[in-house]
Coordinates of C-alpha atoms in Angstrom, one line a residue:
X1 CA 0.3 -0.2 0.3
X2 CA 1.2 3.6 -1.1
X3 CA 2.2 6.1 1.8
X4 CA -0.3 8.8 2.0
X5 CA 1.2 12.3 1.2
X6 CA 0.1 15.3 3.2
X7 CA -1.8 17.6 0.5
X8 CA 0.8 21.0 1.8
X9 CA 3.8 21.5 2.0
X10 CA 3.6 24.4 3.3
X11 CA 5.1 25.2 7.0
X12 CA 1.9 25.5 10.0
X13 CA 1.7 27.9 12.4
X14 CA 1.6 27.4 15.4
X15 CA -2.6 27.2 15.3
X16 CA -2.2 24.5 12.8
X17 CA -2.9 26.4 9.1
X18 CA -0.4 26.2 7.2
X19 CA 2.0 30.2 6.5
X20 CA 0.8 32.6 3.3
X21 CA 3.7 33.0 2.9
X22 CA 7.5 32.0 3.0
X23 CA 9.7 33.9 5.6
X24 CA 12.0 34.7 1.9
X25 CA 8.4 36.4 0.6
X26 CA 8.3 38.7 4.1
X27 CA 11.9 39.9 3.2
X28 CA 11.6 40.7 -0.4
X29 CA 8.8 42.7 -0.2
X30 CA 10.1 45.0 2.7
X31 CA 12.9 45.0 0.4
X32 CA 11.4 46.8 -2.6
X33 CA 9.6 48.6 0.0
X34 CA 12.6 49.9 2.4
X35 CA 11.4 48.7 4.8
X36 CA 7.7 50.0 5.3
X37 CA 5.3 47.6 6.6
X38 CA 2.1 48.7 5.6
X39 CA 3.8 49.0 1.7
X40 CA 5.3 45.2 2.1
X41 CA 1.6 44.7 3.0
X42 CA 0.1 45.5 -0.5
X43 CA 3.2 43.8 -2.2
X44 CA 2.1 40.7 -0.8
X45 CA -1.8 41.2 -0.4
X46 CA -2.2 41.0 3.0
X47 CA -2.7 43.4 6.0
X48 CA -0.1 44.8 7.6
X49 CA -0.8 43.7 11.2
X50 CA 0.2 39.9 9.1
X51 CA 2.8 42.0 8.4
X52 CA 3.7 42.8 12.2
X53 CA 3.0 38.8 13.3
X54 CA 5.1 37.1 10.5
X55 CA 8.1 40.3 12.3
X56 CA 7.2 39.1 15.3
X57 CA 7.4 34.5 14.6
X58 CA 10.6 35.2 12.0
X59 CA 13.4 36.1 14.1
X60 CA 15.3 36.2 10.4
X61 CA 12.7 38.7 9.4
X62 CA 12.7 41.0 11.9
X63 CA 17.0 40.9 12.0
X64 CA 17.0 42.0 8.0
X65 CA 14.2 44.6 8.6
X66 CA 16.4 46.7 11.5
X67 CA 19.2 46.0 8.5
X68 CA 16.7 47.5 5.4
X69 CA 16.1 50.2 8.3
X70 CA 20.0 50.8 8.6
X71 CA 20.6 50.8 4.7
X72 CA 17.6 53.3 3.8
X73 CA 18.7 55.9 6.7
X74 CA 22.2 55.6 5.3
X75 CA 20.6 56.7 1.6
X76 CA 18.4 59.4 3.2
X77 CA 21.8 60.6 5.1
X78 CA 23.7 60.7 1.7
X79 CA 20.7 62.0 0.0
X80 CA 20.8 64.9 2.1
X81 CA 24.7 65.5 2.3
X82 CA 24.4 65.4 -1.8
X83 CA 21.5 68.2 -1.4
X84 CA 24.1 70.0 0.9
X85 CA 27.0 69.9 -1.5
X86 CA 25.5 70.1 -4.8
X87 CA 22.8 71.8 -5.0
X88 CA 22.3 74.9 -6.7
X89 CA 19.6 76.9 -5.1
X90 CA 21.2 78.7 -1.8
X91 CA 17.7 78.3 0.1
X92 CA 18.0 74.0 -0.4
X93 CA 21.5 74.3 0.7
X94 CA 21.2 76.4 3.3
X95 CA 17.6 73.8 5.1
X96 CA 20.1 71.1 3.9
X97 CA 22.8 72.3 6.7
X98 CA 20.5 73.2 9.1
X99 CA 18.8 69.9 9.1
X100 CA 21.2 68.5 9.0
X101 CA 23.3 70.3 12.5
X102 CA 19.8 70.2 14.4
X103 CA 20.3 66.5 14.1
X104 CA 23.1 65.5 14.3
X105 CA 25.3 68.3 15.8
X106 CA 23.8 68.4 18.8
X107 CA 27.4 67.7 20.4
X108 CA 28.5 70.9 19.5
X109 CA 25.6 72.3 20.6
X110 CA 23.6 73.2 17.7
X111 CA 20.0 72.2 18.8
X112 CA 17.0 74.0 19.2
X113 CA 16.4 74.7 23.0
X114 CA 13.6 77.7 24.1
X115 CA 14.0 79.1 27.3
X116 CA 10.4 80.0 29.5
X117 CA 10.0 82.1 32.1
X118 CA 7.9 83.5 34.3
X119 CA 7.6 87.7 34.9
X120 CA 10.6 89.0 34.8
X121 CA 12.7 86.1 33.9
X122 CA 11.1 85.3 37.1
X123 CA 10.2 81.6 38.0
X124 CA 6.9 80.4 36.4
X125 CA 3.9 80.6 39.0
X126 CA 1.2 77.9 39.2
X127 CA -2.1 78.4 41.2
X128 CA -3.1 74.3 41.3
X129 CA -4.7 75.2 44.9
X130 CA -7.8 73.7 45.2
X131 CA -9.8 72.6 48.5
X132 CA -12.3 70.3 48.2
X133 CA -15.0 69.4 50.1
X134 CA -15.1 66.0 51.6
X135 CA -18.0 66.3 53.9
X136 CA -20.2 65.7 52.1
X137 CA -18.9 61.7 51.4
X138 CA -20.3 58.4 53.3
X139 CA -18.0 57.0 56.0
X140 CA -17.4 54.2 53.0
X141 CA -16.4 56.6 50.6
X142 CA -14.1 58.5 53.1
X143 CA -12.6 54.8 53.8
X144 CA -11.6 54.5 50.0
X145 CA -10.3 57.7 49.5
X146 CA -8.0 57.3 51.9
X147 CA -6.5 53.8 51.4
X148 CA -6.4 55.4 48.0
X149 CA -4.2 58.4 49.0
X150 CA -2.0 55.6 51.6
X151 CA -1.5 53.2 47.9
X152 CA -0.4 56.5 46.5
X153 CA 2.1 57.6 49.2
X154 CA 3.2 54.1 49.5
X155 CA 4.7 54.3 45.9
X156 CA 5.9 57.8 46.4
X157 CA 7.9 56.5 48.7
X158 CA 9.3 52.8 46.5
X159 CA 10.3 55.3 43.9
X160 CA 12.8 57.5 46.3
X161 CA 14.1 54.6 47.8
X162 CA 15.2 53.4 44.5

């Protein structure tokens, strides 16, 4: 008697259903979409959550996705540097240079910051003083409120000691 062959040769997922795609197919879609999940999903004709599931289930896909993202960042940086060097428009060159310095030149002091002060350069005044009227609460409600306050104090003390 001949042995019976399985009707499907696809790898099965933990739920028992055969997987629709191989890791190589998902990686190829991610490569052609520069690591953009939704674009890869469109190429595979599936939902973005399906692609995310494959990334979560297959470490080789996650590793390759990280590499693809780094390659895309390198390409974007190279494009920005090319604009800084070769653009015929001084405005484009200036904007590209400013963007580069703000993102890559932080160690040299090229940061955008805003100093916020109160009146005449003094501290900012806050007026968060509110009075709560607890006289209308029942004994049970007061007990719940007290318990919540105790839990909050305990958490504050734990954070303070660590």
